[in-house]
């Protein structure tokens, strides 16, 4: 990300790493950054869904999954 802060894939990967460490706020920020950079990328919406699900917001997770499926 230092070399290319606009790299949505890097934001997605960082979100996944942060999620594994249970750093939910940071994971959410990175996943949302990926969506902001590539709103048509299903992987970015899936990353958002994973964060919402891990935080026990199932309805929000399902909305993000639905968007990921729609885009795929």
PDB file of C-alpha atoms in Angstrom:
ATOM      1  CA  UNK A   1       0.000   0.000   0.000  1.00  0.00           C
ATOM      2  CA  UNK A   2       2.926   2.320   0.484  1.00  0.00           C
ATOM      3  CA  UNK A   3       3.849   1.918  -3.169  1.00  0.00           C
ATOM      4  CA  UNK A   4       0.260   2.090  -4.438  1.00  0.00           C
ATOM      5  CA  UNK A   5      -2.410   3.257  -1.973  1.00  0.00           C
ATOM      6  CA  UNK A   6      -5.012   2.958  -4.758  1.00  0.00           C
ATOM      7  CA  UNK A   7      -4.563  -0.835  -4.999  1.00  0.00           C
ATOM      8  CA  UNK A   8      -7.946  -2.264  -4.014  1.00  0.00           C
ATOM      9  CA  UNK A   9      -6.603  -5.827  -3.891  1.00  0.00           C
ATOM     10  CA  UNK A  10      -4.023  -4.795  -1.320  1.00  0.00           C
ATOM     11  CA  UNK A  11      -6.750  -3.212   0.813  1.00  0.00           C
ATOM     12  CA  UNK A  12      -8.757  -6.444   0.599  1.00  0.00           C
ATOM     13  CA  UNK A  13      -5.774  -8.549   1.678  1.00  0.00           C
ATOM     14  CA  UNK A  14      -4.965  -6.207   4.528  1.00  0.00           C
ATOM     15  CA  UNK A  15      -8.595  -6.342   5.623  1.00  0.00           C
ATOM     16  CA  UNK A  16      -8.427 -10.131   5.743  1.00  0.00           C
ATOM     17  CA  UNK A  17      -5.229 -10.050   7.804  1.00  0.00           C
ATOM     18  CA  UNK A  18      -6.711  -7.553  10.235  1.00  0.00           C
ATOM     19  CA  UNK A  19      -9.861  -9.617  10.499  1.00  0.00           C
ATOM     20  CA  UNK A  20      -7.804 -12.660  11.486  1.00  0.00           C
ATOM     21  CA  UNK A  21      -6.267 -10.557  14.258  1.00  0.00           C
ATOM     22  CA  UNK A  22      -9.773  -9.465  15.296  1.00  0.00           C
ATOM     23  CA  UNK A  23      -8.946  -5.833  14.578  1.00  0.00           C
ATOM     24  CA  UNK A  24     -12.469  -5.223  13.343  1.00  0.00           C
ATOM     25  CA  UNK A  25     -12.474  -1.442  13.000  1.00  0.00           C
ATOM     26  CA  UNK A  26      -9.279  -1.455  10.954  1.00  0.00           C
ATOM     27  CA  UNK A  27     -10.477  -4.426   8.873  1.00  0.00           C
ATOM     28  CA  UNK A  28     -13.698  -2.581   8.149  1.00  0.00           C
ATOM     29  CA  UNK A  29     -11.856   0.562   7.072  1.00  0.00           C
ATOM     30  CA  UNK A  30      -9.666  -1.416   4.667  1.00  0.00           C
ATOM     31  CA  UNK A  31     -12.585  -3.351   3.184  1.00  0.00           C
ATOM     32  CA  UNK A  32     -14.586  -0.159   2.714  1.00  0.00           C
ATOM     33  CA  UNK A  33     -11.534   1.480   1.132  1.00  0.00           C
ATOM     34  CA  UNK A  34     -11.428  -1.361  -1.394  1.00  0.00           C
ATOM     35  CA  UNK A  35     -15.102  -0.816  -2.238  1.00  0.00           C
ATOM     36  CA  UNK A  36     -14.454   2.900  -2.597  1.00  0.00           C
ATOM     37  CA  UNK A  37     -11.618   2.231  -5.022  1.00  0.00           C
ATOM     38  CA  UNK A  38     -13.399  -0.490  -6.999  1.00  0.00           C
ATOM     39  CA  UNK A  39     -17.146  -0.366  -6.378  1.00  0.00           C
ATOM     40  CA  UNK A  40     -17.744  -2.935  -9.128  1.00  0.00           C
ATOM     41  CA  UNK A  41     -15.393  -5.531  -7.597  1.00  0.00           C
ATOM     42  CA  UNK A  42     -17.290  -8.418  -6.043  1.00  0.00           C
ATOM     43  CA  UNK A  43     -14.219  -9.348  -3.963  1.00  0.00           C
ATOM     44  CA  UNK A  44     -14.314  -5.969  -2.255  1.00  0.00           C
ATOM     45  CA  UNK A  45     -17.957  -6.416  -1.277  1.00  0.00           C
ATOM     46  CA  UNK A  46     -17.197  -9.932  -0.073  1.00  0.00           C
ATOM     47  CA  UNK A  47     -14.449  -8.497   2.155  1.00  0.00           C
ATOM     48  CA  UNK A  48     -16.987  -6.088   3.633  1.00  0.00           C
ATOM     49  CA  UNK A  49     -19.377  -8.989   4.198  1.00  0.00           C
ATOM     50  CA  UNK A  50     -16.727 -10.975   6.051  1.00  0.00           C
ATOM     51  CA  UNK A  51     -16.100  -8.078   8.415  1.00  0.00           C
ATOM     52  CA  UNK A  52     -19.801  -7.536   9.078  1.00  0.00           C
ATOM     53  CA  UNK A  53     -20.309 -11.245   9.713  1.00  0.00           C
ATOM     54  CA  UNK A  54     -17.358 -11.412  12.097  1.00  0.00           C
ATOM     55  CA  UNK A  55     -18.904  -8.512  14.005  1.00  0.00           C
ATOM     56  CA  UNK A  56     -22.236 -10.389  14.183  1.00  0.00           C
ATOM     57  CA  UNK A  57     -24.078  -7.999  11.868  1.00  0.00           C
ATOM     58  CA  UNK A  58     -25.647 -10.734   9.780  1.00  0.00           C
ATOM     59  CA  UNK A  59     -28.148  -8.492   7.972  1.00  0.00           C
ATOM     60  CA  UNK A  60     -25.414  -6.115   6.817  1.00  0.00           C
ATOM     61  CA  UNK A  61     -23.236  -9.065   5.853  1.00  0.00           C
ATOM     62  CA  UNK A  62     -26.052 -10.473   3.722  1.00  0.00           C
ATOM     63  CA  UNK A  63     -26.521  -7.127   1.971  1.00  0.00           C
ATOM     64  CA  UNK A  64     -22.832  -7.048   1.090  1.00  0.00           C
ATOM     65  CA  UNK A  65     -22.952 -10.691  -0.091  1.00  0.00           C
ATOM     66  CA  UNK A  66     -25.982  -9.929  -2.242  1.00  0.00           C
ATOM     67  CA  UNK A  67     -24.064  -7.055  -3.853  1.00  0.00           C
ATOM     68  CA  UNK A  68     -21.014  -9.272  -4.408  1.00  0.00           C
ATOM     69  CA  UNK A  69     -23.196 -11.900  -6.084  1.00  0.00           C
ATOM     70  CA  UNK A  70     -24.932  -9.291  -8.198  1.00  0.00           C
ATOM     71  CA  UNK A  71     -21.578  -8.019  -9.434  1.00  0.00           C
ATOM     72  CA  UNK A  72     -20.037 -11.427 -10.061  1.00  0.00           C
TER      73      UNK A  72
END
